[in-house]
Every structure is written in structure tokens, then in C-alpha cells.
Tab-separated table of C-alpha atoms and ligand atoms in Angstrom:
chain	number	residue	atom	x	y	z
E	1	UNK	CA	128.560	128.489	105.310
E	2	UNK	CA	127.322	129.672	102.210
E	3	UNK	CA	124.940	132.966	100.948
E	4	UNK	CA	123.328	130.532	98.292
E	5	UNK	CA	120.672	128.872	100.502
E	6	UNK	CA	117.145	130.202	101.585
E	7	UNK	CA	117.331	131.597	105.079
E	8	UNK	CA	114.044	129.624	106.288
E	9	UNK	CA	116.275	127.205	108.694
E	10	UNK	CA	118.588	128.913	111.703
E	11	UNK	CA	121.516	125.821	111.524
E	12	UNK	CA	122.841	125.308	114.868
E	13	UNK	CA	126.814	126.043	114.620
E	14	UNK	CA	127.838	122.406	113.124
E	15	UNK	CA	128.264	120.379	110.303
E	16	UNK	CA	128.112	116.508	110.301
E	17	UNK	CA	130.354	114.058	109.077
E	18	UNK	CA	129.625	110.751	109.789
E	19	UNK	CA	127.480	108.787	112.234
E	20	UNK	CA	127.320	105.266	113.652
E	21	UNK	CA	124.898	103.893	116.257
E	22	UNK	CA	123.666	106.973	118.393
E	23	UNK	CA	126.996	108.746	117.671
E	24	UNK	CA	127.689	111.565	115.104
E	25	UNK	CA	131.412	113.228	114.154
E	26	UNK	CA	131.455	116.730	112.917
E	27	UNK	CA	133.942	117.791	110.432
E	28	UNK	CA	136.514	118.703	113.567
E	29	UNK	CA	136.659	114.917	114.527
E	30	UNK	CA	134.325	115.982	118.136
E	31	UNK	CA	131.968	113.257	118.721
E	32	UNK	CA	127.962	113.637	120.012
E	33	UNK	CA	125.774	111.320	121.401
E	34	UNK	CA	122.520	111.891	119.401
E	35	UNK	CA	119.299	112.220	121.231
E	36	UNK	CA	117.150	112.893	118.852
E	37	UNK	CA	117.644	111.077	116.036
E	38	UNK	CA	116.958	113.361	112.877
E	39	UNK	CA	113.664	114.406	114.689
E	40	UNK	CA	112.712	110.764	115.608
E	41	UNK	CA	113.553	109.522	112.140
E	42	UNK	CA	116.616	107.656	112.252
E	43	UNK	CA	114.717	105.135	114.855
E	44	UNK	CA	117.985	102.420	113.781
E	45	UNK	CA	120.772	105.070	114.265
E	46	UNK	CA	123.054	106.145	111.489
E	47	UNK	CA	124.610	103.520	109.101
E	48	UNK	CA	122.977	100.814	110.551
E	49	UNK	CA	124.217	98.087	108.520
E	50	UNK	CA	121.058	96.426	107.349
E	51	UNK	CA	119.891	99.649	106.021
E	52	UNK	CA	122.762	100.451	104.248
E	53	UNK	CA	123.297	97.177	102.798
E	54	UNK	CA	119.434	97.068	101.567
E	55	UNK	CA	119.992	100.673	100.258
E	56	UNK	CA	124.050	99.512	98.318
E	57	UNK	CA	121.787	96.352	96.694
E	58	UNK	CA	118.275	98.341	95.959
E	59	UNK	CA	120.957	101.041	94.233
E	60	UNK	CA	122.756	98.373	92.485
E	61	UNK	CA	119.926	97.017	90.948
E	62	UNK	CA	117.208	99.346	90.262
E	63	UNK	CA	116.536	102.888	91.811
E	64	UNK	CA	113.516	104.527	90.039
E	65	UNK	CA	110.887	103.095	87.461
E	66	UNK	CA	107.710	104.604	87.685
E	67	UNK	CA	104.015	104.306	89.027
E	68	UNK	CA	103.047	103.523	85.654
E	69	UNK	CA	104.327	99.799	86.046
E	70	UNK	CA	104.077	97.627	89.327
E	71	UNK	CA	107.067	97.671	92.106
E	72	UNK	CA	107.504	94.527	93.776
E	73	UNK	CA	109.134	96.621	96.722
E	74	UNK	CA	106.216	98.426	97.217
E	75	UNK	CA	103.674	95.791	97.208
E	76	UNK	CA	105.963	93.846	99.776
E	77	UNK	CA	106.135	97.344	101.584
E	78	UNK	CA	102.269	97.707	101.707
E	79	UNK	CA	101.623	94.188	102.324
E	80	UNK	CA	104.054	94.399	105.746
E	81	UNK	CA	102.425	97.371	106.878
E	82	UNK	CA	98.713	96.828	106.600
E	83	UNK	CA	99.433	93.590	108.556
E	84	UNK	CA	101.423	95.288	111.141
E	85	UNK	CA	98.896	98.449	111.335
E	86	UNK	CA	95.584	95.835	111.037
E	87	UNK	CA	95.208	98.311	107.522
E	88	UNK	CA	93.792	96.824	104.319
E	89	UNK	CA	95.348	99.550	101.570
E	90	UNK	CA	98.170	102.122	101.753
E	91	UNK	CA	99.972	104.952	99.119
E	92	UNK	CA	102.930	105.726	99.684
E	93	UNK	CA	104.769	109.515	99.558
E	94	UNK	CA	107.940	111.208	99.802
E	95	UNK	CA	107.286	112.953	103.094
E	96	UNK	CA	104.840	113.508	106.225
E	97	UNK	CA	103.233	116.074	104.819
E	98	UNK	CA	102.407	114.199	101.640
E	99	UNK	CA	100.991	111.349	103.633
E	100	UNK	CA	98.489	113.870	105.402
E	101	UNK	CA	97.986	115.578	101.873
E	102	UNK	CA	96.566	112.068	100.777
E	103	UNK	CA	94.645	111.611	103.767
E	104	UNK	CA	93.033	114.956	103.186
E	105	UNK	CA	91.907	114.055	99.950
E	106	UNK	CA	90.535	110.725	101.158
E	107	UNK	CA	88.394	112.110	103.801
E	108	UNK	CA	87.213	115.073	101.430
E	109	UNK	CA	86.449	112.082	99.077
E	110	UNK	CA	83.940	110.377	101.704
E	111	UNK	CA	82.167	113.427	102.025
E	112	UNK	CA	81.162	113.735	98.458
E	113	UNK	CA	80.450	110.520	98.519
E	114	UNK	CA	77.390	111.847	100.784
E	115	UNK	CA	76.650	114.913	99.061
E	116	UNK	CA	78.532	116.672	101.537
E	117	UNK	CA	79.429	120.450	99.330
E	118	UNK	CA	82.234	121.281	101.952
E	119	UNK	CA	83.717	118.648	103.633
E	120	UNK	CA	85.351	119.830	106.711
E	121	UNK	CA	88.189	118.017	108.707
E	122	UNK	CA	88.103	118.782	112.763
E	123	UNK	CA	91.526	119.403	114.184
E	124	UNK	CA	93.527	119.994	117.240
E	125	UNK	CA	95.154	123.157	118.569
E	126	UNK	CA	98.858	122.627	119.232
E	127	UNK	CA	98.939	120.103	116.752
E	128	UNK	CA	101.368	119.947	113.683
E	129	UNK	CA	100.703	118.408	110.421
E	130	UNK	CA	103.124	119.733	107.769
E	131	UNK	CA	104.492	122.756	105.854
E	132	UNK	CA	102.279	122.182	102.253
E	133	UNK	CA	99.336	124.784	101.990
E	134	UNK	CA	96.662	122.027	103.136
E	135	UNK	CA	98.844	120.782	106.123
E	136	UNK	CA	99.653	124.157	107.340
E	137	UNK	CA	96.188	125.159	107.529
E	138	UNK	CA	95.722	122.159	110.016
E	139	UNK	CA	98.251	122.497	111.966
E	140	UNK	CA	97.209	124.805	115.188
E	141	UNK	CA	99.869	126.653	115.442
E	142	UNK	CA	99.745	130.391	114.467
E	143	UNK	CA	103.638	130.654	113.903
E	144	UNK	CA	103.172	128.040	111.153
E	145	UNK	CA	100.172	129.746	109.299
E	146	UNK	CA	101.192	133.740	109.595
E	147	UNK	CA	102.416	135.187	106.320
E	148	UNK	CA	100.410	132.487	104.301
E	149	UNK	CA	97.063	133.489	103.961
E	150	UNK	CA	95.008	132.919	102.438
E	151	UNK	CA	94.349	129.344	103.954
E	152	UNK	CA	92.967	126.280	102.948
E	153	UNK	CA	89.118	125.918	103.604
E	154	UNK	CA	87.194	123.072	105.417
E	155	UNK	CA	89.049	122.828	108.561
E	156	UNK	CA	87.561	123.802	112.027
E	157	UNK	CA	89.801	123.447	115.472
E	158	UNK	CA	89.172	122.377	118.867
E	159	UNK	CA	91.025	122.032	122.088
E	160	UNK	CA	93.295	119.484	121.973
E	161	UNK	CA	92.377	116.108	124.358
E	162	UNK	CA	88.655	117.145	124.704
E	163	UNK	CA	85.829	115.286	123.848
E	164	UNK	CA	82.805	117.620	124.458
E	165	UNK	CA	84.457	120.453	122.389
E	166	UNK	CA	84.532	117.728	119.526
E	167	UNK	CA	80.821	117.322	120.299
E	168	UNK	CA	79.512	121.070	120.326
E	169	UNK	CA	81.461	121.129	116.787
E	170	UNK	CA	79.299	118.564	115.615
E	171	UNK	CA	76.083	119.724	116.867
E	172	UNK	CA	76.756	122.985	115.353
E	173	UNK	CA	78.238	121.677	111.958
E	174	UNK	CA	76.785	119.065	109.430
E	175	UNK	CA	79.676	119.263	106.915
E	176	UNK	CA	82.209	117.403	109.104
E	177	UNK	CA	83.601	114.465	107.575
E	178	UNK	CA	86.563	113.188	109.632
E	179	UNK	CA	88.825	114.136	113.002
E	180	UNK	CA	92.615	114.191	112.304
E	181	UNK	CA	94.794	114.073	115.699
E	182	UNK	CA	98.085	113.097	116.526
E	183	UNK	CA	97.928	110.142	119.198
E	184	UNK	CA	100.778	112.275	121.040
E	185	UNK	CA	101.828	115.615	120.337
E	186	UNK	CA	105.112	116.224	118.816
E	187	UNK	CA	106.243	119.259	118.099
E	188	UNK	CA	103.756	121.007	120.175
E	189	UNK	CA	105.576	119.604	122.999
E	190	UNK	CA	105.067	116.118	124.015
E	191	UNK	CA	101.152	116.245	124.927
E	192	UNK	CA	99.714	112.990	125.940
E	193	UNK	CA	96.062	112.798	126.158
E	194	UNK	CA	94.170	111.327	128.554
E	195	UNK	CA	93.859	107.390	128.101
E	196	UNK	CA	90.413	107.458	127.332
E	197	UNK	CA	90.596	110.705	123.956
E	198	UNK	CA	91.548	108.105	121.296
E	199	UNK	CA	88.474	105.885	122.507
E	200	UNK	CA	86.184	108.393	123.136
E	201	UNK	CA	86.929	109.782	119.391
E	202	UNK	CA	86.598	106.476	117.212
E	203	UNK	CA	82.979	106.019	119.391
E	204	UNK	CA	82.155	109.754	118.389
E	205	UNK	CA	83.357	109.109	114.586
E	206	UNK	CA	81.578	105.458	114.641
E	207	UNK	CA	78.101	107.421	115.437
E	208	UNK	CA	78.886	109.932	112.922
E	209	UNK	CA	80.018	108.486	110.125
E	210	UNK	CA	82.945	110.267	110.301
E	211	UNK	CA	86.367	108.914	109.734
E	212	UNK	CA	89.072	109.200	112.512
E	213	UNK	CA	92.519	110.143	110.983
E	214	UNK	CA	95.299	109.758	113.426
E	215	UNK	CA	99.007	111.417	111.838
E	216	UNK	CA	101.286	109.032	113.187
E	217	UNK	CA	104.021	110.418	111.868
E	218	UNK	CA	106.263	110.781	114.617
E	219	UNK	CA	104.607	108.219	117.002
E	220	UNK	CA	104.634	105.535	114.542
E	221	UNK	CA	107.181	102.789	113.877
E	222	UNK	CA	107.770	101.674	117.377
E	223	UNK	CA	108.686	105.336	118.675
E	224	UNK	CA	106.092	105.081	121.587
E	225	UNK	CA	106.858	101.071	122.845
E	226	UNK	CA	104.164	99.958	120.297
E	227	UNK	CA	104.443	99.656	116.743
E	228	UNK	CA	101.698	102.476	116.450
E	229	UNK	CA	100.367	104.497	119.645
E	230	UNK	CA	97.065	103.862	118.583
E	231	UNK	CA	97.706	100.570	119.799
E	232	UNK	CA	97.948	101.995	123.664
E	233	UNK	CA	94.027	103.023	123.270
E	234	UNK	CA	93.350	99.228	121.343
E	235	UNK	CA	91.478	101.049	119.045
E	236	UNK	CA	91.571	100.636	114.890
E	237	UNK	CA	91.772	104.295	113.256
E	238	UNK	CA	90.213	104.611	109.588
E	239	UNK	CA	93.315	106.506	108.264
E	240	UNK	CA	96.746	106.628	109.513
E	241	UNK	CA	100.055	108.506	108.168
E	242	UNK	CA	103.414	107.216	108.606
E	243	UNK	CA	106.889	108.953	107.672
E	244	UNK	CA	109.495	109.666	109.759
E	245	UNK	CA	111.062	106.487	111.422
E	246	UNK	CA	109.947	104.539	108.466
E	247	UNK	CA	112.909	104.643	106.408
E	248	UNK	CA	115.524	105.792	108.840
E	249	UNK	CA	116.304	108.789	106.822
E	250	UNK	CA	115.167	107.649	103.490
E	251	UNK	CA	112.214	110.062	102.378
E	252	UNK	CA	109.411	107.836	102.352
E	253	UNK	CA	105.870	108.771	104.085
E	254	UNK	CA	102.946	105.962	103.833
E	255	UNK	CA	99.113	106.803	104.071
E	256	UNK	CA	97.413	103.649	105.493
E	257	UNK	CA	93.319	103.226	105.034
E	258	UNK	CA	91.074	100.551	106.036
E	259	UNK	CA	87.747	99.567	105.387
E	260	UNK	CA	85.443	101.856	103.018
E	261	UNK	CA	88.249	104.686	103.193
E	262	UNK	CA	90.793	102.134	101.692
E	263	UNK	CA	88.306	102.030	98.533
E	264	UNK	CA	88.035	105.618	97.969
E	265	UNK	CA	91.049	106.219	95.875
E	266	UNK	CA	90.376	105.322	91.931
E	267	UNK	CA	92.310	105.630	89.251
E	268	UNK	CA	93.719	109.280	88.559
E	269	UNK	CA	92.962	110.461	92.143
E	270	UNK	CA	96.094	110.878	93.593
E	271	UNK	CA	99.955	110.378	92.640
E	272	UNK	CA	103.502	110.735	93.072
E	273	UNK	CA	106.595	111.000	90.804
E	274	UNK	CA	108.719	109.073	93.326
E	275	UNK	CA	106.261	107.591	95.790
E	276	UNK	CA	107.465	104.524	96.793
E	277	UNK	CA	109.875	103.765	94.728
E	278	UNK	CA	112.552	100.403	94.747
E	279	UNK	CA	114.808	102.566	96.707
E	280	UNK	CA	113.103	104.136	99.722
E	281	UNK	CA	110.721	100.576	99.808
E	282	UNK	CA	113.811	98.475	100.179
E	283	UNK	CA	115.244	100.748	103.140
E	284	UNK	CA	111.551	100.992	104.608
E	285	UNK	CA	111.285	96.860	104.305
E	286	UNK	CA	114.868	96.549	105.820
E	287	UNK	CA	113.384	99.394	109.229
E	288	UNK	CA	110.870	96.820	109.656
E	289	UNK	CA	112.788	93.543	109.314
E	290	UNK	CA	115.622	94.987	111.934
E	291	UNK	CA	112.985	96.376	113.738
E	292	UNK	CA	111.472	92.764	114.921
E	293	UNK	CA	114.986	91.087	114.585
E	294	UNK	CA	116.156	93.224	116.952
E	295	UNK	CA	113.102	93.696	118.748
E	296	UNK	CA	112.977	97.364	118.750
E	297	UNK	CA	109.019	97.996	119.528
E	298	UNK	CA	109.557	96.586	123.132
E	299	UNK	CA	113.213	97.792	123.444
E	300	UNK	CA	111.640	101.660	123.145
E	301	UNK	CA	109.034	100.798	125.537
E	302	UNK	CA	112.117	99.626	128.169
E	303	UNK	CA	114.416	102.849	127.558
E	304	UNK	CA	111.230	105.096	127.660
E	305	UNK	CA	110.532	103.838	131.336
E	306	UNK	CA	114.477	103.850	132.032
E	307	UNK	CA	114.538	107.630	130.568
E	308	UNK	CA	111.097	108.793	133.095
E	309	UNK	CA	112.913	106.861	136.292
E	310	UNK	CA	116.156	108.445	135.501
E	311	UNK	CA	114.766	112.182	135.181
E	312	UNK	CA	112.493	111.787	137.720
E	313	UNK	CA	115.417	111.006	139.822
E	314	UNK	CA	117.645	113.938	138.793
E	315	UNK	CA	115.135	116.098	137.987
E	316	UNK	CA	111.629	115.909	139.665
E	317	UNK	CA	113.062	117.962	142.961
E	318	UNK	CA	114.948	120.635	140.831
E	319	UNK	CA	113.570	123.992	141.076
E	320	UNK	CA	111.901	125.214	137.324
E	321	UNK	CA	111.085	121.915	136.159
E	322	UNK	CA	107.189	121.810	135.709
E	323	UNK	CA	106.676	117.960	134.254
E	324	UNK	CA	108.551	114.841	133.244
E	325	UNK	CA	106.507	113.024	130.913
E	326	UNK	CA	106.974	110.312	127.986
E	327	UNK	CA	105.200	107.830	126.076
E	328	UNK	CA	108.101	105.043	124.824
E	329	UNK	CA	110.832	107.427	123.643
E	330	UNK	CA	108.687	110.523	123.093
E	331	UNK	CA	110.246	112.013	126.594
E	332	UNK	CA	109.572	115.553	127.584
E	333	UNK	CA	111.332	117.918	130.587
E	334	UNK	CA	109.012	120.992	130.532
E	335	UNK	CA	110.248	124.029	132.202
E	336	UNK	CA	108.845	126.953	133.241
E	337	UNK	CA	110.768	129.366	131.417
E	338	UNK	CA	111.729	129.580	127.582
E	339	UNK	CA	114.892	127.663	126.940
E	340	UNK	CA	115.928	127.385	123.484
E	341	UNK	CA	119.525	128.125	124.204
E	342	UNK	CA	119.534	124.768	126.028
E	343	UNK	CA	120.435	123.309	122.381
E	344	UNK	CA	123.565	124.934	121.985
E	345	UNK	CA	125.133	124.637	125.101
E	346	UNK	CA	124.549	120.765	124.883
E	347	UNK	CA	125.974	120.759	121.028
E	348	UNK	CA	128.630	122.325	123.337
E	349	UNK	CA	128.457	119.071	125.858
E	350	UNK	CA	128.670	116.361	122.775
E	351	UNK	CA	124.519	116.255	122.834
E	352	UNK	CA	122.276	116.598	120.366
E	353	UNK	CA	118.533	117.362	121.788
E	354	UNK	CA	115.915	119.352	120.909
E	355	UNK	CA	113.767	122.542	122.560
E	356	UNK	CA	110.187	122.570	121.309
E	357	UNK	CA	107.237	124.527	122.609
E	358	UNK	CA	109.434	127.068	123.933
E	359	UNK	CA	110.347	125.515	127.087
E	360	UNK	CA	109.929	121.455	126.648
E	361	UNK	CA	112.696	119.692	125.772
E	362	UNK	CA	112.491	116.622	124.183
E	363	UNK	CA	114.403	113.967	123.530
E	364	UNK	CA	113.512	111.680	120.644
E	365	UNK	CA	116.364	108.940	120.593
E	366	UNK	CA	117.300	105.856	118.222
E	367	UNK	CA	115.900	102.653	119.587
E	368	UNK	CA	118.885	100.968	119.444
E	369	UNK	CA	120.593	103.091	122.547
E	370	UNK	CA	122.424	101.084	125.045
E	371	UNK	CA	121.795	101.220	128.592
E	372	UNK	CA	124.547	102.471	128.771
E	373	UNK	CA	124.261	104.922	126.705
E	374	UNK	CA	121.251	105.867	127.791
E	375	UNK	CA	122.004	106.405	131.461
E	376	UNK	CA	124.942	109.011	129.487
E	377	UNK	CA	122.006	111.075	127.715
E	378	UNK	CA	120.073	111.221	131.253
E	379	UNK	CA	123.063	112.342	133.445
E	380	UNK	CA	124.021	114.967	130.427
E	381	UNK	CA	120.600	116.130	130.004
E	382	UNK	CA	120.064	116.226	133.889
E	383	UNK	CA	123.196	118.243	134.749
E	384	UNK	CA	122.536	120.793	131.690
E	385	UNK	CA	118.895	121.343	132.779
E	386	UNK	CA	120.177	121.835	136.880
E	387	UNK	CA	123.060	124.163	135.562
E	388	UNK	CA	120.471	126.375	133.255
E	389	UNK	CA	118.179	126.773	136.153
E	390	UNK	CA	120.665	127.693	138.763
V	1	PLP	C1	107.201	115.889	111.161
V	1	PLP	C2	105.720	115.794	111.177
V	1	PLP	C3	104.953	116.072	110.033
V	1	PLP	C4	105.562	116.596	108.740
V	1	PLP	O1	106.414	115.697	108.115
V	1	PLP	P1	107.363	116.227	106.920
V	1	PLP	O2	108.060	114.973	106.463
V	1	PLP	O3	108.279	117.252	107.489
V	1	PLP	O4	106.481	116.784	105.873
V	1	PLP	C5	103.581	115.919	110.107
V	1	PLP	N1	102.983	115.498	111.242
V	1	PLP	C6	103.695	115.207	112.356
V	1	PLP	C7	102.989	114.724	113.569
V	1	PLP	C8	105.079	115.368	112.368
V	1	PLP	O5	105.766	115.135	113.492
């Protein structure tokens, strides 16, 4: 503990010493089983070896040059990912928010590019985008925004997972350039939209000349059972953002473009000290190798239907419990009552999940679980949730 840090977080009682797999040590030696991966980041667990050993080389070798020169790393890094995403270009960032920050830009780019004075970016309540001025401004969620006025102009909201509020926005509004969404709702609490939303927005953007932006910064990298969720609704977004699985822990966030979007950046646009530097590209290139080695895309589609069978058998009858829902391992017990103290007590248990939304929890594991392990998280999580609403 220590005076000497800002007092924005609220630390759950515990420090962390080492990790393996799904498993973390504190510094007393007690062991966890980790649920939730860094906030769906560390998609390979902790220390996975190929990781590490890309990371010991990469620092070994070279760590930082600068965007002033080419990086083989990142070329090779932006050359696997348009391929896997069906993108043609992509910059690459230090963080989520970053990403969205360049996809921002792009779309306010298009707009001038039709004489469009304020381009304005149509986004989602209960949607989160990032902490940066910009980001904030889109996310739609009040707690996020108050205290930091004033906010960034050219944004307008709608509803979240409806279509005709997207359309009286546009009959109303000639400035709007582009729809940003998250495929599935994070940290507003696990919201998955009806299967035909992504659809019915890339038709809507087509006939607009709009550009669809989905922040796939938590869904992304084989978190939902594809490698992108955008992939469930087979459509092709114009924009997507990347970050948290993609370097298991390394800070490395990726803004993906295709088509006439992909063009829009020029010279002196847009930039980043670090962006995509050897280091963070050679973890990011060794998520993705272990990732189809190991098969991890359809191995999170398996546990996410072992986690929903599981719950539903423990939980669905339990008294309190509104709705047991998951896409891959995005996996959600809503309750009717708040229950953030549900985090401590399982810290308490040797389990690491998470409360979001004030009374979902959500469990955002590593791909690599077990079955095993697994069926360990579900009976924990199950017996915590029956003894907290008893
Ligand atoms: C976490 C998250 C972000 C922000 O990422 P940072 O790396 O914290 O800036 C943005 N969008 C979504 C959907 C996220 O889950």
C-alpha cells in the first residue's frame, strides 16, 4: 500500500505474484483460478511460454526504433491481421482507446471528404469506448462522462440494438458520417443484440454512405468463438479496433480499415511514439500463431457453450438470477439486485471474476482453460451466486 498513487482505482485487497495458465499466486503463496483474464486480455493465460519466449528474443534483439523507419514486426503484424479480419490497412496503438481515437479521426476524415462541416459519429447507450476526452464522450455511460465537461462534439446516441432509432437519427441529421457499436457489450454488461442489428446496420450505412465502425476491443481475438464477432452476423465492417486479447498483456491496440476508409490516412495524419513497435508486434504475432496452433478460436466457442450448460444447470432455477447469457467466453449471470461485493468474497474463494453493470457478473476467462478447470470456475461461481442470494 502506498499514499503515492492517484486514488482513481479502488484495488481489491491483493497483490499478485506470479501466474501460470489460468492460475495466479499472491505474495502469501494462496493460489486463484483466474476468470477473467486481465479484463479479457490475457486470452493465452499468464506466462504462456510462446509469448514469453517471443517477448525474451524481441527484447534481446531490438525493443524500440521509431515510426520514422519501417518495422518488419509490424508489417508482418498488419499483414496477419488484415487477412484474418478480411481488412486491407491497419495502425497500430498502445491501447483501446487509442485504436478508437484513430478510428474517430478516420471517420471525421470521410466526412470532409464530402464537405461535411461537422461530422458526427452515431453511438450506443450502454456502450464503452475508452477513458481519452474523444472516447469518453462516446461512451454512454453518464458515470464515465460526469466531472469532464465540457465534451467532445459530433457525437449523437441511440438505444442500443435498435434499428429504427438509428433511422429517425438519420432522417433528422445530414452530418452523420459513421455508426460505432460494439458487436457485444462489455462493460455495460454482456448485451447481445439481436442476430439481425449488425446486418441491419452495414445495409443502413451501405445506403448512406456512412461507415460502420464496430470496437472490437474486447470481442475480438477469438473471445466470442470467432476470431472477430462480426463474423457471427457474416458481415464486413469498414473500421474495426482491436486491443485487449491481442497481445496478452502487452499494450498494443490495432485500428483495422478497409476499402476507401483504409486510404484516408496520409502522411502526418495520425501517429504514435510507440505504436507498434518490435516489442508489442512480436508478442501480438506470437497471440496469433498460438492462437491457431492451439486452436483457440473454436476452443472459446466449446467452453462458452460448456460455461451456459453448466450455469443454466446450477443456476437457471435459483431464486434472483434474472439471465444467463454468453457469446464464446463473454458469459454473463445477471441478478436482480446490485452485487459488487460478489468480487471479494470470491478473491476470498481463490476466484478472480468480475461485477459489471451493477448486478451482472461476468466472467471473461483465458482460452486455454481446461475442462477441468472450467467445470471448477462454474461450481465456484454457482455456489457463491446461491450463497449471496440466500
Ligand atoms: C476496454 C475497452 C476499451 C478501452 O480500452 P483501453 O485499452 O482501456 O483504452 C474500449 N472499448 C471497449 C469495448 C473495451 O472493452
Amino acid at each position: 500500500m502506498t499514499d503515492h498513487l492517484m486514488q482513481n482505482y479502488l484495488p481489491l485487497p491483493v497483490t499478485f505474484e506470479k501466474g501460470e495458465g489460468a492460475w495466479l499466486w499472491d505474495t502469501e503463496g494462496k493460489k486463484y483460478l483466474d476468470g477473467l483474464a486481465g479484463v479479457a486480455v490475457c486470452g493465452l493465460g499468464h506466462a504462456h511460454p510462446a509469448v514469453t519466449r517471443a517477448l525474451c528474443d524481441q527484447a534481446a534483439t531490438l525493443v524500440h526504433t521509431s515510426n520514422w523507419y519501417h518495422i518488419a514486426r509490424q508489417e508482418a503484424l498488419a499483414e496477419r491481421l488484415t487477412a484474418l479480419a478480411g481488412m486491407d490497412r491497419g495502425f497500430f496503438s498502445n491501447s483501446g482507446a487509442e485504436a478508437n481515437e484513430a478510428a474517430i479521426k478516420l471517420a471525421r476524415l470521410h466526412g470532409h471528404g464530402k464537405d461535411i462541416d461537422k461530422p458526427t459519429i452515431i453511438v450506443t447507450e450502454g456502450s464503452f469506448h475508452g477513458r481519452t476526452l474523444a472516447t469518453l464522450t462516446a461512451t454512454g455511460n453518464r458515470k464515465v462522462q460526469a466531472g469532464f465537461e465540457p465534451l467532445v462534439q459530433g457525437f449523437v446516441r441511440a438505444p442500443y440494438d435498435d434499428l429504427q432509432a438509428i433511422e429517425t437519427i438519420a432522417s433528422n441529421n445530414n452530418e452523420v458520417v459513421a455508426v460505432m457499436v460494439e458487436p457485444v457489450i462489455g462493460e455495460g454488461g454482456i448485451q447481445i443484440p439481436d442476430a439481425g442489428y449488425l446486418q441491419g446496420l452495414r445495409q443502413i450505412c451501405d445506403a448512406r454512405g456512412w461507415l460502420l465502425i464496430l470496437d472490437e476491443i474486447q470481442t475480438g481475438v477469438g473471445r466470442t468463438g470467432k476470431w472477430f464477432a462480426f463474423e457471427h452476423a457474416s458481415i464486413q465492417p469498414d473500421i474495426m479496433t482491436l486491443a485487449k486479447g491481442l497481445g496478452n498483456g502487452v499494450p498494443i491496440g490495432a485500428c483495422l480499415a478497409r476499402g476507401e476508409a483504409a486510404e484516408l490516412f496520409q502522411p502526418g495524419h495520425h501517429g504514435s511514439t510507440f505504436g507498434g513497435n518490435p516489442l508489442v508486434c512480436a508478442a501480438a504475432l506470437a497471440v496469433l500463431d498460438t492462437m491457431e496452433k492451439e486452436k483457440l478460436v473454436e476452443r472459446a466457442s466449446q467452453l462458452g457453450q460448456q460455461f451456459i450448460e453448466g450455469f443454466q444447470a446450477t443456476l437457471a432455477h435459483v431464486d434472483g438470477v434474472v439471465e444467463i447469457r454468453g457469446q464464446g467466453l463473454m458469459i454473463a449471470i445477471e441478478l436482480d439486485r446490485p452485487c459488487g461485493e460478489l468480487m471479494n468474497t470470491a478473491l476470498q474463494a481463490g476466484l478472480l471474476i468480475n461485477v459489471t453493470a451493477t448486478q451482472v457478473v461476468r466472467l471473461l476467462p483465458p482460452l486455454i482453460l481446461t475442462d477441468a478447470e472450467a467445470q471448477q470456475l462454474i461450481d465456484g461461481v454457482s455456489k457463491l451466486i446461491t450463497d449471496f442470494l440466500n
